[in-house]
Amino acid sequence: MEGEIRNFITVWISSFASLSYCFVIGKIIPQGFSRLLAILPVICLFLVLPLNLNSILLGTPSTFFLVWLANFKLLLFAFGKGPLSSNKNPPPSLLSFFAIACFPIKIQQKTTKNGNKSPHVVNYTLQFLLLAAFIPVYLNKENVHSNIMFFLYCFYLYIIMEILFSVVRDLVWSLIGLELEPQFNKPFLSTSLQDFWGRRWNLMVSDILRQTVYNPVRSVSRPLNGTRWAPVPAIFSTFVVSGLMHELLFCYFGRELPRWDLTWFFVLHGVCMVIELVVKDALRGKWPKGLPWFLSAPIAVTFVAVTGSWLFIPELLRCQFDVRARHELALFMEFVKENIGTSSVILDFNFGSIFKEVTSS
């Protein structure tokens, strides 16, 4: 664990130095292919840096932040677009540029009354309680049907991501003072696939894909297919790129060649969203309100969970994501106890017996 932490620090120091270079490049080289050529070595470096990390707890977020988010934002930055080049909210400092480039954060256009000036204690409490409620089921997973476990893993993954992004959001506000938008907008209330992927799930990634894939493809498609049908190839292309990026990330996690189930998951959702839009267009004026929300919401969320448990979660478990994460968490707690010299509440409290059982199961 000590060697992995040292590699982790080296990776992020290298990332900060590389983005410092990009920050300077943005001030001296005009947008366009000249700027792209200048920052292309950084993009290539970000594809290599996460290979120095083998752990799930440190390698997974680092790979997502650098290989996907930072590289896509740098591509937009090269042509004067994206969050790093916004005229409304330009990065005021090098630290802001670094945070916006690497992390799944989006600056709010309007400041709320209370802002993000206090940790979301209630949300964190509820999320951790939900995680704790999953532990008894996980400890008895041999007695639970695999399809039910896969279904539960979908909600478990959502809670983990919600906690991770919320922590990043609060840390960035504490360090820089930027007002940030949440990454999830109650996806369990989605009334359609369009609502789920476009307005509620992982909003930073959705916004980046919209700028890097959807908008360019729609612009090219409009003269060929007309304004009405131009979004169809744009939507499908966006889901294909998302699937390929997930395949790439999982190659980093598991160090194995892809089986393409993740790509098929996103292709399936792309096809279904296109069908959804075509049906809505055909019914426009005949059934303007569509299905009531108490019917459409369960259908949409169930479809996402079922297809996710069929194509997405098995790929996650093939990388032994859960087993490795438990093992690394145990090693990290031991590392903290040995090197920081303070008693661990998690291990010394009554919850310790459950924790040890989870990490050894």
Short mmCIF file of C-alpha atoms in Angstrom, two decimals:
data_model
loop_
_atom_site.label_atom_id
_atom_site.label_comp_id
_atom_site.label_asym_id
_atom_site.label_seq_id
_atom_site.Cartn_x
_atom_site.Cartn_y
_atom_site.Cartn_z
CA MET A 1 0.00 0.00 0.00
CA GLU A 2 2.86 2.38 0.77
CA GLY A 3 4.29 1.98 -2.74
CA GLU A 4 0.87 2.52 -4.30
CA ILE A 5 0.34 5.73 -2.31
CA ARG A 6 3.77 6.94 -3.45
CA ASN A 7 2.82 6.22 -7.08
CA PHE A 8 -0.50 7.98 -6.55
CA ILE A 9 1.24 11.12 -5.32
CA THR A 10 3.68 10.98 -8.26
CA VAL A 11 0.81 10.63 -10.75
CA TRP A 12 -1.01 13.68 -9.43
CA ILE A 13 2.11 15.83 -9.12
CA SER A 14 2.83 14.99 -12.77
CA SER A 15 -0.77 15.85 -13.65
CA PHE A 16 -0.57 19.21 -11.91
CA ALA A 17 2.71 20.04 -13.67
CA SER A 18 1.24 19.03 -17.05
CA LEU A 19 -1.89 21.12 -16.56
CA SER A 20 0.24 24.06 -15.43
CA TYR A 21 1.89 23.85 -18.83
CA CYS A 22 -1.55 23.77 -20.52
CA PHE A 23 -2.65 26.77 -18.46
CA VAL A 24 0.32 28.76 -19.79
CA ILE A 25 -0.21 27.46 -23.34
CA GLY A 26 -3.77 28.76 -23.25
CA LYS A 27 -2.45 32.27 -22.66
CA ILE A 28 0.23 32.34 -25.35
CA ILE A 29 -1.09 30.15 -28.18
CA PRO A 30 -4.43 30.97 -29.84
CA GLN A 31 -7.14 28.34 -30.05
CA GLY A 32 -7.03 25.91 -32.95
CA PHE A 33 -4.76 23.20 -34.25
CA SER A 34 -1.62 24.99 -33.04
CA ARG A 35 -2.87 24.79 -29.44
CA LEU A 36 -3.96 21.19 -30.00
CA LEU A 37 -0.47 20.21 -31.15
CA ALA A 38 1.00 21.98 -28.12
CA ILE A 39 -1.12 20.09 -25.59
CA LEU A 40 -1.19 16.75 -27.45
CA PRO A 41 1.80 15.41 -25.42
CA VAL A 42 -0.17 16.06 -22.22
CA ILE A 43 -3.16 14.14 -23.59
CA CYS A 44 -0.88 11.21 -24.43
CA LEU A 45 0.73 11.41 -20.98
CA PHE A 46 -2.68 11.25 -19.29
CA LEU A 47 -3.35 8.00 -21.16
CA VAL A 48 -0.19 6.51 -19.65
CA LEU A 49 -0.06 7.92 -16.11
CA PRO A 50 -2.89 5.78 -14.60
CA LEU A 51 -1.05 2.62 -15.67
CA ASN A 52 1.26 3.27 -12.72
CA LEU A 53 -1.64 2.57 -10.36
CA ASN A 54 -2.86 -0.97 -9.75
CA SER A 55 -5.36 -0.43 -6.94
CA ILE A 56 -9.09 0.02 -7.31
CA LEU A 57 -9.48 2.70 -4.65
CA LEU A 58 -6.76 4.97 -6.06
CA GLY A 59 -6.54 3.84 -9.67
CA THR A 60 -10.24 3.92 -10.56
CA PRO A 61 -10.96 7.60 -9.85
CA SER A 62 -7.54 8.65 -11.19
CA THR A 63 -8.16 6.82 -14.47
CA PHE A 64 -11.63 8.31 -14.86
CA PHE A 65 -10.47 11.83 -14.01
CA LEU A 66 -7.39 11.84 -16.27
CA VAL A 67 -8.10 9.47 -19.18
CA TRP A 68 -11.67 10.61 -19.77
CA LEU A 69 -12.55 13.91 -18.13
CA ALA A 70 -9.24 15.78 -18.38
CA ASN A 71 -8.46 14.59 -21.92
CA PHE A 72 -11.90 15.44 -23.28
CA LYS A 73 -11.82 18.86 -21.61
CA LEU A 74 -8.34 19.51 -23.02
CA LEU A 75 -9.58 18.62 -26.51
CA LEU A 76 -12.33 21.20 -26.13
CA PHE A 77 -9.87 23.67 -24.62
CA ALA A 78 -7.64 23.36 -27.69
CA PHE A 79 -10.45 24.87 -29.78
CA GLY A 80 -11.62 27.41 -27.23
CA LYS A 81 -14.61 25.44 -26.02
CA GLY A 82 -15.71 23.59 -22.91
CA PRO A 83 -15.49 24.50 -19.21
CA LEU A 84 -11.80 25.47 -19.47
CA SER A 85 -12.60 28.16 -22.05
CA SER A 86 -16.00 29.40 -20.94
CA ASN A 87 -16.41 33.16 -21.30
CA LYS A 88 -18.93 33.17 -18.47
CA ASN A 89 -16.72 31.35 -15.98
CA PRO A 90 -13.07 31.33 -17.09
CA PRO A 91 -10.72 29.59 -14.65
CA PRO A 92 -9.47 32.52 -12.53
CA SER A 93 -6.30 30.77 -11.38
CA LEU A 94 -4.05 27.80 -12.01
CA LEU A 95 -5.64 25.91 -9.12
CA SER A 96 -9.11 26.48 -10.58
CA PHE A 97 -7.91 25.38 -14.02
CA PHE A 98 -6.50 22.18 -12.52
CA ALA A 99 -9.67 21.39 -10.55
CA ILE A 100 -12.03 22.05 -13.46
CA ALA A 101 -9.84 20.03 -15.85
CA CYS A 102 -9.51 16.92 -13.71
CA PHE A 103 -12.57 16.59 -11.56
CA PRO A 104 -16.27 15.99 -12.32
CA ILE A 105 -17.33 19.48 -11.35
CA LYS A 106 -19.34 22.13 -13.11
CA ILE A 107 -19.53 25.75 -11.99
CA GLN A 108 -23.03 26.98 -11.22
CA GLN A 109 -24.29 29.87 -13.33
CA LYS A 110 -26.37 31.20 -10.44
CA THR A 111 -25.29 31.22 -6.83
CA THR A 112 -27.79 29.75 -4.42
CA LYS A 113 -28.60 31.45 -1.15
CA ASN A 114 -26.65 29.00 1.01
CA GLY A 115 -24.26 27.84 -1.72
CA ASN A 116 -22.10 24.83 -0.91
CA LYS A 117 -20.58 26.32 2.21
CA SER A 118 -21.37 23.42 4.53
CA PRO A 119 -20.94 19.69 4.10
CA HIS A 120 -24.06 17.84 3.06
CA VAL A 121 -24.27 16.00 6.38
CA VAL A 122 -27.81 14.74 5.91
CA ASN A 123 -27.09 13.40 2.42
CA TYR A 124 -23.88 11.71 3.55
CA THR A 125 -25.67 10.14 6.51
CA LEU A 126 -28.45 8.73 4.35
CA GLN A 127 -25.99 7.42 1.77
CA PHE A 128 -23.83 5.67 4.34
CA LEU A 129 -26.91 4.18 5.98
CA LEU A 130 -27.93 2.77 2.60
CA LEU A 131 -24.46 1.29 2.18
CA ALA A 132 -24.68 -0.24 5.65
CA ALA A 133 -28.07 -1.75 4.81
CA PHE A 134 -26.45 -3.49 1.84
CA ILE A 135 -23.85 -5.25 4.03
CA PRO A 136 -26.13 -8.01 5.44
CA VAL A 137 -27.33 -8.83 1.93
CA TYR A 138 -23.75 -8.91 0.65
CA LEU A 139 -22.61 -11.19 3.48
CA ASN A 140 -25.34 -13.66 2.50
CA LYS A 141 -25.00 -13.27 -1.26
CA GLU A 142 -24.58 -17.05 -1.68
CA ASN A 143 -28.21 -17.39 -0.62
CA VAL A 144 -29.46 -14.64 -2.94
CA HIS A 145 -30.18 -15.22 -6.62
CA SER A 146 -27.42 -13.78 -8.82
CA ASN A 147 -29.87 -11.69 -10.86
CA ILE A 148 -31.16 -10.05 -7.68
CA MET A 149 -27.59 -9.36 -6.54
CA PHE A 150 -26.74 -7.81 -9.89
CA PHE A 151 -29.86 -5.64 -9.63
CA LEU A 152 -28.84 -4.50 -6.13
CA TYR A 153 -25.31 -3.80 -7.33
CA CYS A 154 -26.74 -1.16 -9.70
CA PHE A 155 -28.10 0.85 -6.79
CA TYR A 156 -24.97 0.16 -4.73
CA LEU A 157 -22.81 1.56 -7.56
CA TYR A 158 -24.99 4.67 -7.78
CA ILE A 159 -24.60 5.36 -4.05
CA ILE A 160 -20.81 4.93 -4.24
CA MET A 161 -20.59 7.36 -7.17
CA GLU A 162 -22.90 9.82 -5.44
CA ILE A 163 -20.68 9.82 -2.35
CA LEU A 164 -17.46 10.12 -4.39
CA PHE A 165 -18.69 13.06 -6.46
CA SER A 166 -20.22 14.79 -3.42
CA VAL A 167 -16.91 14.55 -1.55
CA VAL A 168 -15.03 15.96 -4.54
CA ARG A 169 -17.58 18.75 -4.80
CA ASP A 170 -17.23 19.74 -1.15
CA LEU A 171 -13.43 19.52 -1.20
CA VAL A 172 -13.20 21.74 -4.26
CA TRP A 173 -15.46 24.32 -2.66
CA SER A 174 -13.42 24.22 0.55
CA LEU A 175 -10.10 24.65 -1.29
CA ILE A 176 -11.09 27.04 -4.10
CA GLY A 177 -14.48 28.47 -3.16
CA LEU A 178 -16.17 27.64 -6.48
CA GLU A 179 -19.94 27.16 -6.54
CA LEU A 180 -20.50 23.74 -8.09
CA GLU A 181 -23.45 21.89 -9.53
CA PRO A 182 -24.32 18.38 -8.29
CA GLN A 183 -23.42 15.48 -10.57
CA PHE A 184 -26.69 13.61 -10.08
CA ASN A 185 -30.21 14.98 -10.16
CA LYS A 186 -32.27 12.24 -8.52
CA PRO A 187 -31.90 9.67 -11.33
CA PHE A 188 -34.34 7.37 -9.55
CA LEU A 189 -37.09 9.83 -10.57
CA SER A 190 -36.29 9.62 -14.31
CA THR A 191 -39.39 9.38 -16.49
CA SER A 192 -37.60 8.35 -19.70
CA LEU A 193 -34.18 7.39 -21.05
CA GLN A 194 -33.77 10.91 -22.38
CA ASP A 195 -34.52 12.27 -18.92
CA PHE A 196 -32.15 9.78 -17.26
CA TRP A 197 -29.09 10.22 -19.50
CA GLY A 198 -29.55 13.85 -20.45
CA ARG A 199 -30.79 15.54 -17.27
CA ARG A 200 -30.18 13.33 -14.25
CA TRP A 201 -27.23 10.90 -14.54
CA ASN A 202 -23.58 11.99 -14.26
CA LEU A 203 -24.25 15.48 -15.59
CA MET A 204 -20.60 16.44 -16.07
CA VAL A 205 -19.95 13.48 -18.40
CA SER A 206 -23.22 14.17 -20.23
CA ASP A 207 -22.21 17.77 -20.78
CA ILE A 208 -18.72 16.82 -22.02
CA LEU A 209 -20.11 14.19 -24.42
CA ARG A 210 -22.67 16.70 -25.66
CA GLN A 211 -19.91 19.16 -26.59
CA THR A 212 -17.35 16.68 -27.94
CA VAL A 213 -19.61 14.20 -29.80
CA TYR A 214 -23.29 15.14 -29.96
CA ASN A 215 -23.02 18.74 -31.19
CA PRO A 216 -20.38 18.09 -33.91
CA VAL A 217 -22.21 15.02 -35.26
CA ARG A 218 -25.54 16.85 -35.27
CA SER A 219 -23.97 19.76 -37.17
CA VAL A 220 -22.59 17.38 -39.81
CA SER A 221 -25.84 15.42 -39.95
CA ARG A 222 -28.16 18.42 -40.33
CA PRO A 223 -27.43 19.07 -44.06
CA LEU A 224 -27.83 15.34 -44.80
CA ASN A 225 -30.84 14.41 -42.67
CA GLY A 226 -32.51 17.73 -42.01
CA THR A 227 -33.07 19.48 -38.71
CA ARG A 228 -35.77 17.07 -37.60
CA TRP A 229 -33.68 13.88 -37.82
CA ALA A 230 -30.19 15.30 -37.28
CA PRO A 231 -30.23 14.32 -33.56
CA VAL A 232 -30.66 10.61 -34.38
CA PRO A 233 -27.07 9.84 -35.54
CA ALA A 234 -25.77 12.32 -32.95
CA ILE A 235 -27.46 10.45 -30.10
CA PHE A 236 -26.32 7.06 -31.36
CA SER A 237 -22.73 8.27 -31.85
CA THR A 238 -22.67 9.71 -28.33
CA PHE A 239 -23.67 6.39 -26.80
CA VAL A 240 -21.12 4.49 -28.91
CA VAL A 241 -18.32 6.80 -27.75
CA SER A 242 -19.49 6.47 -24.16
CA GLY A 243 -19.44 2.69 -24.48
CA LEU A 244 -15.93 2.69 -25.96
CA MET A 245 -14.66 4.97 -23.18
CA HIS A 246 -16.14 2.66 -20.55
CA GLU A 247 -14.43 -0.29 -22.25
CA LEU A 248 -11.14 1.61 -22.10
CA LEU A 249 -11.58 2.43 -18.42
CA PHE A 250 -12.36 -1.18 -17.59
CA CYS A 251 -9.21 -2.25 -19.45
CA TYR A 252 -7.27 -0.07 -17.03
CA PHE A 253 -9.13 -1.53 -14.05
CA GLY A 254 -8.84 -5.20 -14.94
CA ARG A 255 -5.76 -5.13 -17.22
CA GLU A 256 -7.72 -7.37 -19.62
CA LEU A 257 -8.92 -7.05 -23.19
CA PRO A 258 -12.57 -5.95 -23.51
CA ARG A 259 -15.46 -8.35 -24.12
CA TRP A 260 -17.58 -5.47 -25.51
CA ASP A 261 -20.55 -6.04 -23.18
CA LEU A 262 -20.22 -2.45 -21.98
CA THR A 263 -20.32 -1.17 -25.54
CA TRP A 264 -23.43 -3.24 -26.22
CA PHE A 265 -25.03 -1.80 -23.08
CA PHE A 266 -24.62 1.75 -24.38
CA VAL A 267 -25.50 0.80 -27.95
CA LEU A 268 -28.72 -0.75 -26.64
CA HIS A 269 -29.56 2.40 -24.72
CA GLY A 270 -28.70 4.54 -27.73
CA VAL A 271 -31.04 2.54 -29.95
CA CYS A 272 -33.82 2.63 -27.34
CA MET A 273 -33.45 6.38 -26.86
CA VAL A 274 -33.70 6.93 -30.62
CA ILE A 275 -36.85 4.77 -30.68
CA GLU A 276 -38.19 6.74 -27.73
CA LEU A 277 -37.66 10.05 -29.54
CA VAL A 278 -39.22 8.74 -32.76
CA VAL A 279 -42.28 7.50 -30.87
CA LYS A 280 -42.61 10.82 -29.03
CA ASP A 281 -42.38 12.68 -32.33
CA ALA A 282 -45.02 10.44 -33.92
CA LEU A 283 -47.39 10.90 -30.97
CA ARG A 284 -46.87 14.65 -30.73
CA GLY A 285 -50.29 16.28 -30.83
CA LYS A 286 -52.07 12.94 -30.43
CA TRP A 287 -50.85 12.17 -26.92
CA PRO A 288 -49.04 15.34 -25.81
CA LYS A 289 -48.64 14.45 -22.15
CA GLY A 290 -47.45 10.87 -22.72
CA LEU A 291 -47.52 8.35 -19.88
CA PRO A 292 -48.16 9.69 -16.37
CA TRP A 293 -44.99 9.96 -14.27
CA PHE A 294 -46.05 7.22 -11.82
CA LEU A 295 -45.95 4.77 -14.76
CA SER A 296 -43.08 6.15 -16.85
CA ALA A 297 -40.66 6.57 -13.92
CA PRO A 298 -40.74 2.92 -12.75
CA ILE A 299 -40.49 1.70 -16.36
CA ALA A 300 -37.47 3.89 -17.14
CA VAL A 301 -35.58 3.15 -13.91
CA THR A 302 -36.32 -0.57 -14.09
CA PHE A 303 -35.10 -0.72 -17.68
CA VAL A 304 -31.81 0.94 -16.74
CA ALA A 305 -31.35 -1.34 -13.71
CA VAL A 306 -32.23 -4.55 -15.58
CA THR A 307 -29.99 -3.82 -18.57
CA GLY A 308 -27.26 -2.67 -16.20
CA SER A 309 -27.45 -5.87 -14.17
CA TRP A 310 -27.36 -7.85 -17.44
CA LEU A 311 -24.48 -6.15 -19.29
CA PHE A 312 -22.72 -3.65 -17.00
CA ILE A 313 -22.43 -5.16 -13.52
CA PRO A 314 -21.03 -8.56 -14.67
CA GLU A 315 -18.14 -6.69 -16.33
CA LEU A 316 -17.53 -4.82 -13.09
CA LEU A 317 -17.42 -8.07 -11.14
CA ARG A 318 -15.23 -9.73 -13.77
CA CYS A 319 -12.54 -7.23 -12.76
CA GLN A 320 -13.13 -8.42 -9.15
CA PHE A 321 -13.92 -4.81 -8.36
CA ASP A 322 -15.66 -5.58 -5.07
CA VAL A 323 -13.12 -8.15 -3.84
CA ARG A 324 -10.14 -5.93 -4.61
CA ALA A 325 -11.81 -2.87 -3.08
CA ARG A 326 -12.50 -4.73 0.19
CA HIS A 327 -8.95 -6.02 0.34
CA GLU A 328 -7.46 -2.60 -0.38
CA LEU A 329 -9.71 -0.94 2.19
CA ALA A 330 -8.46 -3.36 4.84
CA LEU A 331 -4.84 -2.68 3.85
CA PHE A 332 -5.46 1.06 3.93
CA MET A 333 -6.94 0.92 7.44
CA GLU A 334 -3.93 -1.07 8.63
CA PHE A 335 -1.61 1.45 6.94
CA VAL A 336 -3.37 4.32 8.74
CA LYS A 337 -3.11 2.60 12.12
CA GLU A 338 0.56 1.76 11.69
CA ASN A 339 1.81 5.03 10.17
CA ILE A 340 -0.37 7.71 11.68
CA GLY A 341 -0.32 6.21 15.13
CA THR A 342 -3.92 6.88 16.01
CA SER A 343 -6.61 4.42 16.93
CA SER A 344 -9.08 3.66 14.19
CA VAL A 345 -12.66 4.22 15.21
CA ILE A 346 -13.87 2.01 12.39
CA LEU A 347 -11.79 -0.96 13.52
CA ASP A 348 -12.08 -0.49 17.30
CA PHE A 349 -15.80 0.20 17.42
CA ASN A 350 -18.41 -2.59 17.52
CA PHE A 351 -18.77 -2.20 13.77
CA GLY A 352 -15.27 -3.66 13.52
CA SER A 353 -16.51 -7.24 13.52
CA ILE A 354 -18.75 -6.53 10.54
CA PHE A 355 -15.94 -4.69 8.75
CA LYS A 356 -13.54 -7.61 9.21
CA GLU A 357 -16.16 -10.07 8.05
CA VAL A 358 -16.86 -8.04 4.91
CA THR A 359 -13.19 -7.68 4.01
CA SER A 360 -12.52 -11.40 4.50
CA SER A 361 -15.63 -12.78 2.79
#
